[in-house]
Amino acid sequence: MNPPSRWDDAMRRALAEARAALAADDVPVGAVVLDETGTVIGTGHNTREADADPTGHAEVVALRAAATARGEWRLTGCTLVVTLEPCTMCAGALVLARVDRLVFGAYDDKLGAVGSLWDVVRDRRLNHRPEVVAGVLAGESSALLDSFFARHRSEHREVR
């Protein structure tokens, strides 16, 4: 077991957001954006199913909320905390938003763009590269995802 991290409380908040996605029958991914003082200024969870929006990823929803709260698109000084390693779209969005730090829970071996398949956020060709903290409460994040996909696989088999 990993020792407690300074990011555990924020990740628990992101996990609560992930459970909101689960309640809406969407992939349980949640995110929060913290400002320089550690105050939550944006939250989000997957809304792809509810909004019929392919960009309705937790990170994008949380970044939009944080930008609205700040009144600007630059999120310099902020930390994005998300339960799952971001995909290429979300990794690009956090780079473009100038987020200083990314904290994530579980790695995503199928779509991850922060070390698993690609490493968008640390690409030296980009003008902004956030700090990355990986694996915070990864077991809790993975458990939510595993149970969601196991249930969906089971339901899909029953339909056939």
Short mmCIF file of N, CA and C in Angstrom, two decimals:
data_model
loop_
_atom_site.label_atom_id
_atom_site.label_comp_id
_atom_site.label_asym_id
_atom_site.label_seq_id
_atom_site.Cartn_x
_atom_site.Cartn_y
_atom_site.Cartn_z
N MET A 1 0.84 -1.19 0.00
CA MET A 1 0.00 0.00 0.00
C MET A 1 0.88 1.24 0.00
N ASN A 2 0.50 2.22 -0.82
CA ASN A 2 1.26 3.47 -0.91
C ASN A 2 0.97 4.35 0.29
N PRO A 3 1.97 5.12 0.72
CA PRO A 3 1.73 6.06 1.81
C PRO A 3 0.78 7.16 1.33
N PRO A 4 0.10 7.83 2.26
CA PRO A 4 -0.81 8.90 1.85
C PRO A 4 -0.08 9.96 1.03
N SER A 5 -0.77 10.49 0.07
CA SER A 5 -0.24 11.53 -0.81
C SER A 5 -0.89 12.86 -0.47
N ARG A 6 -0.22 13.94 -0.75
CA ARG A 6 -0.82 15.25 -0.53
C ARG A 6 -2.01 15.48 -1.46
N TRP A 7 -2.17 14.60 -2.45
CA TRP A 7 -3.24 14.74 -3.43
C TRP A 7 -4.44 13.84 -3.13
N ASP A 8 -4.39 13.05 -2.07
CA ASP A 8 -5.46 12.09 -1.78
C ASP A 8 -6.84 12.76 -1.64
N ASP A 9 -6.93 13.87 -0.93
CA ASP A 9 -8.23 14.51 -0.74
C ASP A 9 -8.82 14.99 -2.06
N ALA A 10 -7.99 15.59 -2.89
CA ALA A 10 -8.47 16.05 -4.20
C ALA A 10 -8.88 14.87 -5.06
N MET A 11 -8.12 13.77 -4.97
CA MET A 11 -8.48 12.59 -5.76
C MET A 11 -9.78 11.99 -5.25
N ARG A 12 -10.03 12.04 -3.95
CA ARG A 12 -11.32 11.56 -3.44
C ARG A 12 -12.47 12.39 -4.00
N ARG A 13 -12.25 13.67 -4.15
CA ARG A 13 -13.26 14.54 -4.76
C ARG A 13 -13.48 14.15 -6.23
N ALA A 14 -12.38 13.85 -6.92
CA ALA A 14 -12.49 13.39 -8.31
C ALA A 14 -13.21 12.04 -8.39
N LEU A 15 -12.94 11.17 -7.42
CA LEU A 15 -13.64 9.87 -7.38
C LEU A 15 -15.14 10.06 -7.16
N ALA A 16 -15.52 11.06 -6.36
CA ALA A 16 -16.95 11.36 -6.18
C ALA A 16 -17.56 11.79 -7.50
N GLU A 17 -16.82 12.57 -8.27
CA GLU A 17 -17.29 12.97 -9.61
C GLU A 17 -17.41 11.74 -10.50
N ALA A 18 -16.46 10.82 -10.40
CA ALA A 18 -16.52 9.59 -11.21
C ALA A 18 -17.78 8.79 -10.88
N ARG A 19 -18.14 8.75 -9.60
CA ARG A 19 -19.36 8.03 -9.21
C ARG A 19 -20.60 8.72 -9.78
N ALA A 20 -20.56 10.03 -9.97
CA ALA A 20 -21.68 10.74 -10.61
C ALA A 20 -21.81 10.30 -12.07
N ALA A 21 -20.70 10.10 -12.74
CA ALA A 21 -20.74 9.59 -14.12
C ALA A 21 -21.32 8.19 -14.13
N LEU A 22 -20.92 7.38 -13.17
CA LEU A 22 -21.42 6.02 -13.06
C LEU A 22 -22.94 6.00 -12.87
N ALA A 23 -23.43 6.91 -12.04
CA ALA A 23 -24.87 7.00 -11.80
C ALA A 23 -25.63 7.36 -13.08
N ALA A 24 -24.96 8.05 -14.00
CA ALA A 24 -25.56 8.41 -15.28
C ALA A 24 -25.24 7.39 -16.37
N ASP A 25 -24.70 6.23 -15.97
CA ASP A 25 -24.34 5.14 -16.87
C ASP A 25 -23.29 5.55 -17.90
N ASP A 26 -22.35 6.39 -17.45
CA ASP A 26 -21.22 6.76 -18.29
C ASP A 26 -19.96 6.20 -17.66
N VAL A 27 -18.90 6.12 -18.43
CA VAL A 27 -17.63 5.61 -17.91
C VAL A 27 -17.23 6.45 -16.70
N PRO A 28 -16.97 5.82 -15.56
CA PRO A 28 -16.73 6.55 -14.31
C PRO A 28 -15.34 7.19 -14.22
N VAL A 29 -15.25 8.36 -14.82
CA VAL A 29 -14.03 9.17 -14.73
C VAL A 29 -14.45 10.52 -14.18
N GLY A 30 -13.70 11.00 -13.21
CA GLY A 30 -13.99 12.30 -12.60
C GLY A 30 -12.73 13.14 -12.51
N ALA A 31 -12.93 14.46 -12.46
CA ALA A 31 -11.80 15.39 -12.42
C ALA A 31 -12.14 16.62 -11.60
N VAL A 32 -11.11 17.20 -11.01
CA VAL A 32 -11.23 18.50 -10.34
C VAL A 32 -10.03 19.35 -10.73
N VAL A 33 -10.24 20.66 -10.73
CA VAL A 33 -9.15 21.61 -10.96
C VAL A 33 -8.99 22.42 -9.68
N LEU A 34 -7.76 22.47 -9.20
CA LEU A 34 -7.41 23.23 -8.01
C LEU A 34 -6.64 24.48 -8.42
N ASP A 35 -6.92 25.60 -7.75
CA ASP A 35 -6.11 26.79 -8.01
C ASP A 35 -4.82 26.73 -7.19
N GLU A 36 -4.07 27.82 -7.20
CA GLU A 36 -2.77 27.86 -6.52
C GLU A 36 -2.88 27.62 -5.02
N THR A 37 -4.03 27.93 -4.44
CA THR A 37 -4.21 27.76 -2.99
C THR A 37 -4.76 26.39 -2.62
N GLY A 38 -5.10 25.58 -3.63
CA GLY A 38 -5.67 24.27 -3.38
C GLY A 38 -7.19 24.27 -3.35
N THR A 39 -7.79 25.40 -3.67
CA THR A 39 -9.24 25.52 -3.72
C THR A 39 -9.76 24.92 -5.03
N VAL A 40 -10.82 24.15 -4.95
CA VAL A 40 -11.44 23.57 -6.14
C VAL A 40 -12.16 24.69 -6.90
N ILE A 41 -11.76 24.89 -8.17
CA ILE A 41 -12.40 25.92 -9.00
C ILE A 41 -13.14 25.32 -10.19
N GLY A 42 -13.04 24.00 -10.35
CA GLY A 42 -13.76 23.34 -11.44
C GLY A 42 -13.87 21.86 -11.16
N THR A 43 -15.01 21.29 -11.48
CA THR A 43 -15.22 19.86 -11.34
C THR A 43 -15.86 19.33 -12.61
N GLY A 44 -15.70 18.03 -12.82
CA GLY A 44 -16.34 17.44 -13.98
C GLY A 44 -16.29 15.93 -13.93
N HIS A 45 -17.19 15.32 -14.64
CA HIS A 45 -17.19 13.88 -14.84
C HIS A 45 -17.62 13.63 -16.28
N ASN A 46 -17.42 12.41 -16.75
CA ASN A 46 -17.80 12.10 -18.13
C ASN A 46 -19.28 12.38 -18.34
N THR A 47 -19.57 13.09 -19.42
CA THR A 47 -20.95 13.43 -19.79
C THR A 47 -21.24 13.05 -21.25
N ARG A 48 -20.42 12.17 -21.79
CA ARG A 48 -20.60 11.81 -23.20
C ARG A 48 -21.98 11.23 -23.47
N GLU A 49 -22.43 10.33 -22.62
CA GLU A 49 -23.74 9.71 -22.82
C GLU A 49 -24.87 10.70 -22.58
N ALA A 50 -24.82 11.42 -21.48
CA ALA A 50 -25.89 12.35 -21.12
C ALA A 50 -26.02 13.49 -22.13
N ASP A 51 -24.90 13.98 -22.63
CA ASP A 51 -24.91 15.13 -23.53
C ASP A 51 -24.75 14.75 -25.00
N ALA A 52 -24.57 13.46 -25.29
CA ALA A 52 -24.29 13.00 -26.66
C ALA A 52 -23.16 13.84 -27.26
N ASP A 53 -22.09 13.97 -26.47
CA ASP A 53 -20.98 14.85 -26.83
C ASP A 53 -19.67 14.07 -26.75
N PRO A 54 -19.01 13.85 -27.88
CA PRO A 54 -17.77 13.09 -27.85
C PRO A 54 -16.65 13.79 -27.07
N THR A 55 -16.77 15.10 -26.84
CA THR A 55 -15.75 15.82 -26.06
C THR A 55 -16.13 15.92 -24.59
N GLY A 56 -17.18 15.25 -24.18
CA GLY A 56 -17.65 15.32 -22.79
C GLY A 56 -16.83 14.47 -21.84
N HIS A 57 -15.53 14.60 -21.90
CA HIS A 57 -14.63 13.90 -20.98
C HIS A 57 -14.51 14.70 -19.69
N ALA A 58 -14.30 14.02 -18.58
CA ALA A 58 -14.22 14.65 -17.26
C ALA A 58 -13.23 15.82 -17.24
N GLU A 59 -12.06 15.62 -17.86
CA GLU A 59 -11.04 16.67 -17.85
C GLU A 59 -11.51 17.92 -18.57
N VAL A 60 -12.11 17.74 -19.73
CA VAL A 60 -12.58 18.89 -20.52
C VAL A 60 -13.68 19.62 -19.77
N VAL A 61 -14.60 18.88 -19.19
CA VAL A 61 -15.69 19.49 -18.41
C VAL A 61 -15.12 20.29 -17.24
N ALA A 62 -14.16 19.72 -16.52
CA ALA A 62 -13.55 20.40 -15.37
C ALA A 62 -12.73 21.62 -15.80
N LEU A 63 -11.99 21.50 -16.90
CA LEU A 63 -11.21 22.64 -17.40
C LEU A 63 -12.12 23.78 -17.83
N ARG A 64 -13.22 23.46 -18.48
CA ARG A 64 -14.19 24.51 -18.88
C ARG A 64 -14.75 25.21 -17.66
N ALA A 65 -15.11 24.44 -16.63
CA ALA A 65 -15.66 25.03 -15.40
C ALA A 65 -14.63 25.93 -14.72
N ALA A 66 -13.38 25.49 -14.69
CA ALA A 66 -12.32 26.28 -14.06
C ALA A 66 -12.06 27.57 -14.84
N ALA A 67 -12.06 27.48 -16.16
CA ALA A 67 -11.85 28.67 -16.99
C ALA A 67 -12.99 29.67 -16.80
N THR A 68 -14.20 29.16 -16.69
CA THR A 68 -15.35 30.03 -16.44
C THR A 68 -15.21 30.70 -15.07
N ALA A 69 -14.82 29.93 -14.07
CA ALA A 69 -14.66 30.48 -12.72
C ALA A 69 -13.58 31.56 -12.69
N ARG A 70 -12.54 31.35 -13.45
CA ARG A 70 -11.43 32.31 -13.50
C ARG A 70 -11.70 33.47 -14.44
N GLY A 71 -12.57 33.25 -15.39
CA GLY A 71 -12.84 34.29 -16.38
C GLY A 71 -11.76 34.38 -17.44
N GLU A 72 -10.99 33.34 -17.62
CA GLU A 72 -9.96 33.29 -18.66
C GLU A 72 -9.60 31.84 -18.95
N TRP A 73 -9.06 31.60 -20.13
CA TRP A 73 -8.73 30.24 -20.53
C TRP A 73 -7.40 29.76 -19.98
N ARG A 74 -6.52 30.67 -19.62
CA ARG A 74 -5.22 30.27 -19.07
C ARG A 74 -5.39 29.82 -17.63
N LEU A 75 -5.02 28.60 -17.34
CA LEU A 75 -5.14 28.05 -15.99
C LEU A 75 -3.76 27.88 -15.35
N THR A 76 -2.91 28.85 -15.58
CA THR A 76 -1.57 28.85 -15.00
C THR A 76 -1.67 28.79 -13.48
N GLY A 77 -0.84 27.96 -12.89
CA GLY A 77 -0.85 27.80 -11.43
C GLY A 77 -1.80 26.72 -10.95
N CYS A 78 -2.61 26.19 -11.84
CA CYS A 78 -3.63 25.21 -11.45
C CYS A 78 -3.12 23.77 -11.57
N THR A 79 -3.82 22.89 -10.87
CA THR A 79 -3.57 21.45 -10.90
C THR A 79 -4.85 20.75 -11.34
N LEU A 80 -4.73 19.88 -12.33
CA LEU A 80 -5.84 19.04 -12.76
C LEU A 80 -5.66 17.67 -12.11
N VAL A 81 -6.66 17.24 -11.36
CA VAL A 81 -6.65 15.94 -10.69
C VAL A 81 -7.73 15.09 -11.36
N VAL A 82 -7.35 13.94 -11.90
CA VAL A 82 -8.30 13.11 -12.64
C VAL A 82 -8.07 11.64 -12.30
N THR A 83 -9.14 10.87 -12.28
CA THR A 83 -9.07 9.48 -11.84
C THR A 83 -8.39 8.55 -12.84
N LEU A 84 -8.33 8.93 -14.11
CA LEU A 84 -7.75 8.09 -15.15
C LEU A 84 -6.78 8.89 -15.99
N GLU A 85 -5.71 8.27 -16.40
CA GLU A 85 -4.73 8.91 -17.29
C GLU A 85 -5.45 9.52 -18.49
N PRO A 86 -5.19 10.80 -18.79
CA PRO A 86 -5.87 11.46 -19.90
C PRO A 86 -5.55 10.84 -21.26
N CYS A 87 -6.55 10.95 -22.15
CA CYS A 87 -6.40 10.55 -23.55
C CYS A 87 -5.67 11.68 -24.29
N THR A 88 -5.46 11.51 -25.59
CA THR A 88 -4.75 12.54 -26.36
C THR A 88 -5.51 13.87 -26.37
N MET A 89 -6.83 13.83 -26.51
CA MET A 89 -7.61 15.07 -26.52
C MET A 89 -7.45 15.82 -25.20
N CYS A 90 -7.59 15.10 -24.10
CA CYS A 90 -7.55 15.74 -22.78
C CYS A 90 -6.14 16.18 -22.42
N ALA A 91 -5.14 15.38 -22.80
CA ALA A 91 -3.76 15.78 -22.57
C ALA A 91 -3.45 17.07 -23.34
N GLY A 92 -3.92 17.13 -24.57
CA GLY A 92 -3.73 18.36 -25.36
C GLY A 92 -4.44 19.54 -24.75
N ALA A 93 -5.65 19.32 -24.25
CA ALA A 93 -6.42 20.41 -23.64
C ALA A 93 -5.72 20.96 -22.41
N LEU A 94 -5.16 20.10 -21.58
CA LEU A 94 -4.52 20.62 -20.37
C LEU A 94 -3.21 21.33 -20.70
N VAL A 95 -2.52 20.89 -21.75
CA VAL A 95 -1.33 21.62 -22.20
C VAL A 95 -1.74 23.00 -22.72
N LEU A 96 -2.77 23.05 -23.55
CA LEU A 96 -3.22 24.32 -24.11
C LEU A 96 -3.75 25.28 -23.06
N ALA A 97 -4.31 24.73 -21.97
CA ALA A 97 -4.83 25.57 -20.88
C ALA A 97 -3.71 26.04 -19.95
N ARG A 98 -2.50 25.58 -20.19
CA ARG A 98 -1.33 25.98 -19.38
C ARG A 98 -1.42 25.51 -17.92
N VAL A 99 -2.07 24.36 -17.70
CA VAL A 99 -2.16 23.78 -16.36
C VAL A 99 -0.74 23.45 -15.89
N ASP A 100 -0.40 23.80 -14.65
CA ASP A 100 0.95 23.57 -14.14
C ASP A 100 1.22 22.12 -13.76
N ARG A 101 0.18 21.40 -13.31
CA ARG A 101 0.40 20.07 -12.78
C ARG A 101 -0.79 19.18 -13.12
N LEU A 102 -0.48 17.94 -13.48
CA LEU A 102 -1.48 16.90 -13.70
C LEU A 102 -1.27 15.82 -12.66
N VAL A 103 -2.32 15.46 -11.96
CA VAL A 103 -2.31 14.36 -11.00
C VAL A 103 -3.36 13.37 -11.48
N PHE A 104 -2.96 12.11 -11.69
CA PHE A 104 -3.96 11.14 -12.11
C PHE A 104 -3.84 9.85 -11.32
N GLY A 105 -4.94 9.08 -11.34
CA GLY A 105 -5.03 7.83 -10.60
C GLY A 105 -4.51 6.66 -11.41
N ALA A 106 -5.41 6.01 -12.13
CA ALA A 106 -5.08 4.78 -12.86
C ALA A 106 -4.48 5.08 -14.23
N TYR A 107 -3.56 4.23 -14.64
CA TYR A 107 -3.04 4.30 -16.01
C TYR A 107 -4.08 3.73 -16.96
N ASP A 108 -4.06 4.20 -18.21
CA ASP A 108 -4.98 3.71 -19.24
C ASP A 108 -4.15 3.10 -20.37
N ASP A 109 -4.03 1.78 -20.35
CA ASP A 109 -3.19 1.08 -21.32
C ASP A 109 -3.76 1.11 -22.74
N LYS A 110 -5.03 1.48 -22.88
CA LYS A 110 -5.65 1.49 -24.21
C LYS A 110 -5.64 2.86 -24.87
N LEU A 111 -5.79 3.93 -24.07
CA LEU A 111 -5.89 5.27 -24.65
C LEU A 111 -5.00 6.31 -23.97
N GLY A 112 -4.21 5.93 -23.00
CA GLY A 112 -3.44 6.88 -22.22
C GLY A 112 -2.41 7.66 -23.01
N ALA A 113 -2.39 8.97 -22.78
CA ALA A 113 -1.47 9.85 -23.51
C ALA A 113 -0.53 10.60 -22.56
N VAL A 114 -0.29 9.99 -21.37
CA VAL A 114 0.65 10.58 -20.41
C VAL A 114 1.60 9.48 -19.95
N GLY A 115 2.08 8.69 -20.91
CA GLY A 115 3.06 7.67 -20.61
C GLY A 115 2.70 6.28 -21.07
N SER A 116 1.42 5.94 -21.15
CA SER A 116 1.04 4.57 -21.53
C SER A 116 1.25 4.31 -23.01
N LEU A 117 0.55 5.03 -23.87
CA LEU A 117 0.72 4.87 -25.32
C LEU A 117 1.53 6.01 -25.91
N TRP A 118 1.25 7.20 -25.46
CA TRP A 118 1.94 8.42 -25.89
C TRP A 118 2.32 9.20 -24.64
N ASP A 119 3.07 10.26 -24.83
CA ASP A 119 3.39 11.14 -23.71
C ASP A 119 3.28 12.58 -24.18
N VAL A 120 2.06 12.97 -24.46
CA VAL A 120 1.78 14.30 -25.01
C VAL A 120 2.26 15.41 -24.08
N VAL A 121 2.01 15.28 -22.80
CA VAL A 121 2.29 16.40 -21.88
C VAL A 121 3.78 16.64 -21.65
N ARG A 122 4.61 15.66 -21.98
CA ARG A 122 6.06 15.86 -21.80
C ARG A 122 6.81 15.93 -23.12
N ASP A 123 6.09 16.15 -24.20
CA ASP A 123 6.71 16.27 -25.52
C ASP A 123 7.51 17.57 -25.57
N ARG A 124 8.80 17.45 -25.79
CA ARG A 124 9.70 18.61 -25.77
C ARG A 124 9.40 19.62 -26.87
N ARG A 125 8.65 19.21 -27.88
CA ARG A 125 8.32 20.13 -28.97
C ARG A 125 7.24 21.13 -28.58
N LEU A 126 6.53 20.87 -27.50
CA LEU A 126 5.46 21.76 -27.07
C LEU A 126 6.01 22.88 -26.18
N ASN A 127 5.30 24.00 -26.16
CA ASN A 127 5.77 25.16 -25.39
C ASN A 127 5.41 25.09 -23.92
N HIS A 128 4.61 24.12 -23.51
CA HIS A 128 4.23 23.99 -22.10
C HIS A 128 4.22 22.51 -21.73
N ARG A 129 4.87 22.19 -20.62
CA ARG A 129 4.93 20.81 -20.14
C ARG A 129 4.64 20.80 -18.64
N PRO A 130 3.44 20.34 -18.24
CA PRO A 130 3.10 20.31 -16.82
C PRO A 130 3.86 19.21 -16.07
N GLU A 131 4.00 19.41 -14.79
CA GLU A 131 4.50 18.37 -13.90
C GLU A 131 3.45 17.25 -13.88
N VAL A 132 3.90 16.01 -13.74
CA VAL A 132 2.97 14.87 -13.71
C VAL A 132 3.19 14.07 -12.43
N VAL A 133 2.09 13.79 -11.73
CA VAL A 133 2.08 12.92 -10.55
C VAL A 133 1.10 11.80 -10.88
N ALA A 134 1.59 10.57 -10.96
CA ALA A 134 0.76 9.44 -11.39
C ALA A 134 0.53 8.45 -10.26
N GLY A 135 -0.58 7.72 -10.35
CA GLY A 135 -0.85 6.61 -9.45
C GLY A 135 -1.50 6.96 -8.13
N VAL A 136 -2.05 8.16 -7.99
CA VAL A 136 -2.68 8.55 -6.72
C VAL A 136 -4.04 7.85 -6.59
N LEU A 137 -4.19 7.06 -5.55
CA LEU A 137 -5.40 6.26 -5.31
C LEU A 137 -5.79 5.46 -6.55
N ALA A 138 -4.78 4.93 -7.23
CA ALA A 138 -5.00 4.20 -8.48
C ALA A 138 -5.91 2.99 -8.28
N GLY A 139 -5.78 2.30 -7.17
CA GLY A 139 -6.61 1.12 -6.92
C GLY A 139 -8.09 1.46 -6.87
N GLU A 140 -8.44 2.56 -6.24
CA GLU A 140 -9.85 2.97 -6.17
C GLU A 140 -10.38 3.36 -7.54
N SER A 141 -9.56 4.06 -8.31
CA SER A 141 -9.97 4.46 -9.65
C SER A 141 -10.17 3.22 -10.53
N SER A 142 -9.21 2.31 -10.48
CA SER A 142 -9.29 1.08 -11.28
C SER A 142 -10.50 0.24 -10.90
N ALA A 143 -10.78 0.15 -9.61
CA ALA A 143 -11.92 -0.66 -9.16
C ALA A 143 -13.24 -0.15 -9.73
N LEU A 144 -13.42 1.17 -9.74
CA LEU A 144 -14.64 1.75 -10.33
C LEU A 144 -14.76 1.40 -11.81
N LEU A 145 -13.67 1.56 -12.52
CA LEU A 145 -13.67 1.27 -13.95
C LEU A 145 -13.88 -0.21 -14.22
N ASP A 146 -13.17 -1.05 -13.47
CA ASP A 146 -13.30 -2.50 -13.68
C ASP A 146 -14.73 -2.97 -13.46
N SER A 147 -15.38 -2.49 -12.40
CA SER A 147 -16.75 -2.93 -12.13
C SER A 147 -17.72 -2.42 -13.21
N PHE A 148 -17.50 -1.20 -13.68
CA PHE A 148 -18.34 -0.65 -14.75
C PHE A 148 -18.24 -1.50 -16.01
N PHE A 149 -17.01 -1.78 -16.44
CA PHE A 149 -16.84 -2.54 -17.69
C PHE A 149 -17.25 -4.00 -17.53
N ALA A 150 -17.05 -4.59 -16.37
CA ALA A 150 -17.51 -5.96 -16.14
C ALA A 150 -19.03 -6.02 -16.25
N ARG A 151 -19.72 -5.05 -15.67
CA ARG A 151 -21.18 -5.01 -15.75
C ARG A 151 -21.64 -4.84 -17.20
N HIS A 152 -20.98 -3.94 -17.93
CA HIS A 152 -21.38 -3.71 -19.32
C HIS A 152 -21.10 -4.93 -20.20
N ARG A 153 -20.00 -5.62 -19.96
CA ARG A 153 -19.73 -6.85 -20.73
C ARG A 153 -20.78 -7.90 -20.43
N SER A 154 -21.17 -8.02 -19.17
CA SER A 154 -22.18 -8.99 -18.76
C SER A 154 -23.53 -8.66 -19.40
N GLU A 155 -23.91 -7.40 -19.37
CA GLU A 155 -25.19 -6.98 -19.98
C GLU A 155 -25.18 -7.20 -21.48
N HIS A 156 -24.02 -6.97 -22.12
CA HIS A 156 -23.93 -7.15 -23.56
C HIS A 156 -24.08 -8.63 -23.93
N ARG A 157 -23.52 -9.52 -23.12
CA ARG A 157 -23.64 -10.95 -23.37
C ARG A 157 -25.10 -11.41 -23.23
N GLU A 158 -25.83 -10.83 -22.28
CA GLU A 158 -27.22 -11.22 -22.06
C GLU A 158 -28.11 -10.79 -23.22
N VAL A 159 -27.77 -9.71 -23.90
CA VAL A 159 -28.58 -9.21 -25.01
C VAL A 159 -28.49 -10.13 -26.20
N ARG A 160 -27.35 -10.71 -26.43
CA ARG A 160 -27.16 -11.60 -27.58
C ARG A 160 -28.06 -12.75 -27.46
#
